[in-house]
Amino acid sequence: MTHGFDTLQVHAGARPDPATGARQVPIYQTTAYVFRDADHAAALFNLQEVGYIYSRLTNPTVSALQERIATLEGGAGAVCCASGHAAQIMALFPLMGPGLNIVASTRAYGGTITQFSQTIKRFGWSCTFVDFDDLDAVEAAIDENTRAVFCETIANPGGYVTDLDAIAAIADRAGLPLIVDNTSATPYLCRPIEHGATLVVHSMTKYLTGNGTVTGGCVVDSGKFDWSASDKFPSLAAPEPAYHGLKFHETFGALAFTFHSIAIGLRDLGMTLNPQAAHYTLMGIETLSLRMQKHVENAGRVAAWLENHPAVEQVTYAGLPSSPYNDRLARICPNGAGALFTVTLKSGYEGCVKFVEALEIFSHVANLGDTRSLVIHSASTTHRQLSEEQQVAAGAAPNVVRISIGIEDPEDLIADLDQALRASM
Ligand SMILES: Cc1ncc(COP(=O)(O)O)c(C=O)c1O
């Protein structure tokens, strides 16, 4: 029997606790698990039997969350980890090696641009950034050392919608996995695997948890990529010395990436999600569709009002009839354009600072995807490590403010924006 999204967001991955009957998923606050006997321990360590050894690798509360997110995304498996940024490293780790590169969209979260342009160099990896609206440029950027293509569904901060089908076709022709950061869209608005994504990454810190209490991340594997089709992915296709020559793809099939991420990624990188955080995220996901509907409805009203305000030069919300992305939105995110967009103020950098400081309901914070409405001046905060050229390419120019619309009364949000815009002029 298949179930609808609203049913799955409450039930997937969860069942009454076998020991106590507890209906809600318990927080298994334990580091280790008692082995039945020495043979059981050996089978677990050899990956011959699936079970719990040590919470750096697996934990029942975290497992329930992994199953829930994999189900909502339509994936074969998922691995949770300590943050969205950890998820990006976990996604790349089995694919990459010194001298190899990825091709990523210029329109991405500023922290991602820094992670990919600076930090991954320390592993000997590199990234070529391309405008993902220029499909020829994406294709041309791929070379024999490329191992993945990376983009966001609804890009932070500008709310730009990526043509996932077109990018997936390019990745496919090159025999490469497409990794999609689905943080701003969530599986309620878009299921990237249905548009050809191989892996989906999340910052669960945002809409999945939904209330600003957790830092967490997740990598979902579609289970559809043939890691053995070329010699490009030896970590997944070739014998693994740390497990007596076991071949992950041959042994685990559609779950190869997930097993590798747990048995090698979490084991050795240790970017583990704690069970308490998993519990908060499970609670949040139970109301994901309800929150996203209200986020989208509020964002549409607020963006339309802002677009007509005399202090405003431009609003990037893809849900506005004036957006160039209407057709793409209907295809990629049929349930709406999310609640994240930018506003360009006529009053420039100084006006943006005054605007952000005058807001009362909106909080000035480095976060998004909260029930509360949030605002940030990206150029002076999240995107300040970038050059002005990179800021503009990422949709975070100095006269631009990023807005994350919450689930409050839209009339109150509009009144707050109105008084702050007047103060900014
Ligand atoms: C789209 C997107 N991806 C990834 C991240 C990184 O997530 P985290 O802060 O959980 O590491 C963020 C954080 O803002 C984000 O907005």
XYZ file of C-alpha atoms and ligand atoms in Angstrom:
441
model
C 0.000 0.000 0.000
C 1.375 3.406 -0.877
C 0.658 6.387 1.315
C 0.428 10.116 0.705
C 3.002 12.684 1.786
C 1.033 13.843 4.864
C 0.803 10.268 6.150
C 4.451 9.495 5.452
C 5.760 12.655 7.142
C 4.136 11.408 10.384
C 4.718 7.647 10.109
C 7.651 6.757 7.837
C 10.537 5.169 9.729
C 8.627 5.064 13.037
C 6.918 2.151 14.715
C 5.913 1.563 18.342
C 9.067 0.887 20.362
C 9.494 -2.933 20.484
C 10.657 -2.866 24.125
C 8.115 -0.488 25.707
C 5.388 0.172 23.141
C 6.223 3.900 23.277
C 4.277 5.463 20.399
C 6.641 8.360 19.782
C 10.183 7.514 18.623
C 12.247 7.337 21.841
C 15.503 9.269 22.167
C 17.987 6.397 22.396
C 20.571 8.323 24.378
C 23.192 5.600 24.351
C 26.713 5.337 22.993
C 26.923 1.553 22.614
C 24.742 -1.559 22.198
C 25.250 -4.942 23.909
C 26.229 -7.744 21.501
C 24.254 -11.000 21.830
C 27.538 -12.952 21.685
C 30.957 -12.864 19.999
C 29.592 -14.199 16.670
C 26.977 -11.450 16.589
C 29.666 -8.839 17.220
C 31.872 -10.270 14.451
C 28.969 -10.331 11.942
C 28.148 -6.700 12.698
C 31.755 -5.592 12.299
C 32.050 -7.525 8.994
C 28.870 -5.817 7.659
C 27.355 -9.323 7.314
C 24.489 -8.352 9.604
C 22.800 -4.979 9.996
C 22.489 -3.742 13.567
C 23.751 -1.310 16.150
C 27.366 -1.205 17.317
C 28.237 2.321 18.378
C 26.366 5.622 17.986
C 29.062 7.310 15.898
C 27.822 4.971 13.129
C 24.190 4.164 13.860
C 21.536 4.943 16.472
C 17.841 3.916 16.460
C 16.502 7.497 16.780
C 18.756 8.669 13.961
C 17.805 5.587 11.881
C 14.104 6.458 12.149
C 14.868 9.961 10.871
C 17.014 8.583 8.026
C 14.215 6.293 6.908
C 11.661 9.108 7.104
C 13.678 11.520 4.968
C 14.643 8.803 2.450
C 10.955 7.931 2.106
C 9.813 11.541 1.650
C 12.516 12.130 -0.974
C 11.783 8.844 -2.769
C 15.335 7.577 -2.139
C 16.737 4.120 -1.388
C 18.519 5.204 1.801
C 19.799 8.177 3.751
C 22.493 9.063 6.216
C 22.118 11.898 8.701
C 25.027 13.930 9.967
C 25.940 16.884 12.139
C 25.096 19.795 9.778
C 24.197 20.691 6.218
C 27.832 21.424 5.511
C 28.837 18.038 6.905
C 26.260 16.485 4.540
C 27.965 18.118 1.561
C 31.346 16.654 2.544
C 29.694 13.278 3.254
C 28.103 13.355 -0.215
C 31.393 14.122 -1.946
C 33.675 11.912 0.167
C 33.023 8.539 -1.555
C 33.261 10.155 -5.012
C 36.364 12.280 -4.711
C 40.123 12.001 -4.408
C 43.145 14.260 -4.860
C 43.185 15.944 -8.283
C 39.448 15.430 -8.871
C 36.844 18.187 -9.248
C 33.151 19.023 -9.123
C 31.121 21.438 -11.238
C 28.765 23.613 -9.173
C 26.277 26.417 -9.715
C 27.350 29.990 -8.982
C 23.929 30.472 -7.381
C 24.405 28.760 -4.037
C 24.536 29.466 -0.315
C 27.615 31.618 0.397
C 28.984 29.057 2.858
C 28.827 26.428 0.125
C 30.741 28.656 -2.258
C 33.422 29.146 0.404
C 33.494 25.412 1.249
C 33.854 24.463 -2.435
C 36.197 27.259 -3.555
C 38.518 27.249 -0.519
C 38.240 24.469 2.045
C 37.972 21.399 -0.192
C 41.303 22.380 -1.777
C 42.922 21.027 1.403
C 41.753 17.542 0.343
C 43.205 18.116 -3.127
C 39.665 18.538 -4.547
C 38.540 21.538 -6.584
C 35.355 23.117 -7.908
C 34.504 24.913 -11.147
C 31.592 27.338 -10.711
C 29.291 27.921 -13.681
C 26.027 29.766 -14.384
C 23.596 26.806 -14.469
C 21.274 28.731 -16.832
C 24.032 28.374 -19.431
C 23.753 24.662 -20.211
C 26.608 24.732 -22.738
C 28.893 26.202 -20.065
C 27.908 23.438 -17.608
C 28.724 20.792 -20.211
C 32.008 22.495 -21.146
C 33.119 22.727 -17.495
C 33.024 18.934 -17.086
C 36.355 17.194 -17.754
C 37.794 13.713 -17.246
C 38.535 14.513 -13.593
C 34.992 15.659 -12.740
C 33.163 13.376 -10.325
C 29.928 15.253 -9.546
C 27.650 18.115 -10.563
C 26.159 20.182 -7.707
C 23.304 22.707 -7.433
C 20.454 23.851 -5.170
C 16.786 23.332 -6.134
C 15.669 26.796 -4.966
C 18.964 28.575 -4.504
C 19.836 30.514 -1.361
C 19.631 33.532 -1.249
C 17.928 34.561 -4.519
C 15.175 31.936 -4.743
C 16.426 31.016 -8.265
C 14.914 27.722 -9.483
C 17.361 25.319 -11.157
C 16.263 23.386 -14.233
C 17.068 20.057 -12.618
C 15.940 17.954 -15.607
C 18.279 19.784 -17.987
C 21.236 19.600 -15.573
C 20.540 15.915 -14.832
C 20.614 15.163 -18.576
C 24.086 16.746 -18.814
C 25.364 14.815 -15.767
C 23.904 11.625 -17.232
C 25.634 12.077 -20.589
C 28.930 12.538 -18.724
C 28.311 9.458 -16.529
C 28.331 11.604 -13.382
C 26.083 11.825 -10.319
C 24.007 14.988 -9.845
C 23.936 16.188 -6.219
C 21.046 18.526 -5.374
C 20.802 20.598 -2.201
C 17.058 20.527 -1.531
C 17.207 22.563 1.695
C 15.068 25.528 0.608
C 12.492 23.494 -1.317
C 12.129 20.449 0.983
C 10.622 17.227 -0.433
C 7.174 18.812 -0.065
C 7.887 21.351 -2.816
C 10.318 19.299 -4.929
C 11.597 15.726 -5.096
C 14.863 16.103 -7.017
C 15.259 12.339 -7.560
C 12.177 12.489 -9.815
C 14.098 15.070 -11.882
C 17.230 12.935 -12.210
C 19.216 13.706 -9.035
C 21.499 10.918 -7.799
C 22.016 12.308 -4.279
C 19.948 14.869 -2.368
C 21.546 16.810 0.469
C 19.791 18.786 3.187
C 20.577 21.240 5.868
C 17.960 19.893 8.322
C 18.731 23.032 10.304
C 16.168 24.830 8.107
C 12.630 23.781 7.070
C 12.886 20.062 7.907
C 13.248 20.825 11.609
C 11.518 24.117 10.978
C 11.833 25.971 14.257
C 15.458 26.982 14.630
C 16.424 24.409 17.272
C 18.744 21.988 15.466
C 21.923 21.925 13.419
C 21.821 18.822 11.238
C 22.250 17.470 7.736
C 21.297 14.529 5.586
C 22.386 12.803 2.359
C 19.699 10.821 0.537
C 20.745 8.306 -2.115
C 18.408 7.626 -5.033
C 19.949 4.151 -5.302
C 19.786 4.547 -9.081
C 23.361 5.413 -10.067
C 25.515 2.646 -11.549
C 28.770 3.141 -9.619
C 30.344 0.215 -11.504
C 29.672 1.530 -15.035
C 33.115 3.195 -15.184
C 36.323 3.113 -13.191
C 35.582 6.606 -11.805
C 34.155 5.552 -8.432
C 36.549 2.977 -6.918
C 35.424 3.660 -3.322
C 32.013 2.254 -4.219
C 32.875 -0.227 -6.989
C 36.380 -1.571 -6.228
C 37.476 -3.813 -3.301
C 37.595 -1.921 0.023
C 40.781 -2.817 1.957
C 39.272 -1.806 5.322
C 36.538 -4.478 4.903
C 38.616 -7.408 3.575
C 38.119 -6.468 -0.078
C 34.315 -6.078 0.115
C 32.857 -4.250 -2.924
C 30.103 -1.899 -1.704
C 28.195 -1.660 -4.980
C 28.347 -5.379 -5.742
C 27.358 -6.289 -2.161
C 24.735 -3.668 -1.279
C 23.340 -2.650 -4.707
C 20.990 0.341 -4.379
C 22.165 0.852 -0.768
C 25.890 0.984 -1.651
C 26.266 4.720 -1.105
C 24.311 4.667 2.176
C 26.287 1.735 3.594
C 29.564 3.343 2.526
C 28.541 6.636 4.184
C 27.891 4.863 7.467
C 30.607 2.197 7.444
C 33.396 4.482 6.201
C 32.117 8.090 6.184
C 30.658 8.298 9.696
C 33.138 5.771 11.064
C 36.183 7.793 9.999
C 34.977 11.380 9.563
C 32.747 11.196 12.643
C 30.285 13.944 11.623
C 27.521 12.152 13.515
C 24.051 13.545 14.311
C 23.133 13.145 17.979
C 19.850 11.377 18.897
C 18.414 14.435 20.685
C 18.761 16.499 17.494
C 17.258 13.635 15.459
C 14.247 13.674 17.795
C 13.640 17.420 17.276
C 13.896 16.981 13.499
C 11.479 14.030 13.565
C 9.023 16.267 15.471
C 9.481 19.040 12.936
C 8.969 16.838 9.881
C 5.568 15.696 11.208
C 4.162 19.127 10.214
C 6.347 19.816 7.160
C 3.577 20.028 4.541
C 1.372 22.235 6.754
C 4.216 24.641 7.448
C 5.360 24.756 3.831
C 1.845 25.560 2.611
C 1.676 28.522 5.030
C 5.259 29.605 4.233
C 4.430 29.630 0.495
C 1.103 31.436 0.967
C 2.690 34.123 3.177
C 5.719 34.524 0.892
C 3.468 35.056 -2.149
C 1.491 37.792 -0.378
C 4.525 39.554 1.091
C 6.570 39.370 -2.135
C 3.694 40.805 -4.208
C 3.306 43.670 -1.721
C 7.052 44.372 -1.643
C 7.287 44.431 -5.447
C 4.945 47.449 -5.544
C 6.674 49.384 -2.753
C 8.391 52.636 -3.859
C 11.551 51.828 -1.830
C 12.028 48.506 -3.622
C 13.902 48.013 -6.897
C 13.430 44.261 -7.319
C 12.016 41.149 -5.643
C 13.371 37.776 -6.808
C 10.557 35.488 -5.615
C 9.971 32.827 -8.306
C 6.274 32.682 -7.345
C 5.647 36.240 -8.637
C 4.061 36.480 -12.100
C 6.946 38.848 -13.042
C 9.591 36.152 -12.351
C 11.389 34.674 -15.376
C 11.170 31.275 -13.659
C 7.368 30.732 -13.723
C 7.480 27.877 -16.279
C 10.403 26.199 -14.547
C 8.677 26.532 -11.183
C 5.545 24.779 -12.440
C 7.692 21.877 -13.677
C 10.229 21.584 -10.821
C 8.355 22.862 -7.736
C 4.647 22.434 -8.482
C 3.666 23.029 -4.833
C 5.172 26.516 -4.719
C 8.309 28.636 -4.752
C 9.216 28.304 -1.077
C 9.598 31.277 1.227
C 13.122 32.507 0.575
C 13.883 35.443 -1.710
C 15.823 38.660 -1.938
C 14.786 42.289 -2.109
C 16.936 44.941 -3.778
C 16.526 48.335 -2.117
C 16.872 51.615 -4.009
C 18.613 53.076 -0.952
C 21.696 50.802 -1.437
C 24.001 49.300 1.208
C 23.224 51.978 3.840
C 19.466 51.619 3.286
C 19.718 47.846 3.684
C 21.465 48.245 7.038
C 18.801 50.742 8.278
C 16.000 48.462 7.029
C 17.338 45.383 8.796
C 17.845 47.321 12.040
C 14.326 48.851 11.991
C 12.441 45.544 11.646
C 10.648 44.339 14.779
C 8.871 41.050 14.000
C 11.571 39.900 11.592
C 14.736 38.780 13.389
C 18.136 39.730 12.001
C 19.857 36.319 12.065
C 22.070 34.057 9.963
C 19.377 31.452 9.410
C 16.373 30.622 7.254
C 13.501 28.174 7.232
C 12.184 29.009 10.701
C 8.533 29.430 11.746
C 9.660 32.996 12.551
C 10.320 35.483 9.748
C 14.023 36.174 9.389
C 16.112 38.675 7.502
C 19.780 39.132 6.759
C 21.983 41.447 4.776
C 23.982 38.709 3.014
C 26.784 40.940 1.651
C 27.873 41.981 5.153
C 27.347 38.534 6.764
C 26.928 35.083 5.125
C 28.447 36.180 1.806
C 31.082 38.588 3.181
C 33.967 36.149 2.444
C 33.115 36.345 -1.278
C 34.391 38.862 -3.812
C 31.818 41.443 -5.013
C 31.680 39.563 -8.334
C 30.874 36.300 -6.514
C 28.298 38.140 -4.341
C 26.500 39.467 -7.406
C 26.615 36.039 -9.136
C 25.185 34.422 -5.997
C 22.353 37.005 -5.793
C 23.828 38.716 -2.718
C 24.923 42.140 -4.010
C 25.543 44.920 -1.422
C 22.069 46.505 -1.987
C 20.244 43.177 -1.500
C 18.541 41.821 1.630
C 17.555 38.151 2.029
C 14.153 37.419 3.511
C 12.877 34.113 4.918
C 9.130 34.357 5.436
C 7.695 32.567 8.476
C 4.212 31.364 9.329
C 2.965 34.462 11.208
C -0.052 36.560 10.085
C 0.918 38.082 6.717
C -0.749 41.415 7.609
C 1.614 41.769 10.587
C 4.654 40.956 8.439
C 3.628 43.535 5.833
C 3.061 46.217 8.495
C 6.523 45.527 9.959
C 8.195 45.643 6.525
C 6.348 48.875 5.731
C 7.596 50.745 8.796
C 11.163 49.451 8.267
C 11.200 50.381 4.560
C 10.096 53.898 5.475
C 12.942 54.102 7.975
C 15.392 52.959 5.281
C 14.565 55.689 2.749
C 20.988 25.975 1.064
C 21.893 25.656 2.208
N 22.668 24.563 2.146
C 23.502 24.233 3.143
C 23.609 25.022 4.268
C 24.547 24.607 5.365
O 23.795 24.041 6.399
P 24.255 24.013 7.939
O 24.232 25.415 8.420
O 23.244 23.132 8.590
O 25.627 23.439 7.953
C 22.825 26.169 4.384
C 22.941 27.035 5.565
O 22.454 28.143 5.590
C 21.940 26.488 3.324
O 21.168 27.576 3.372
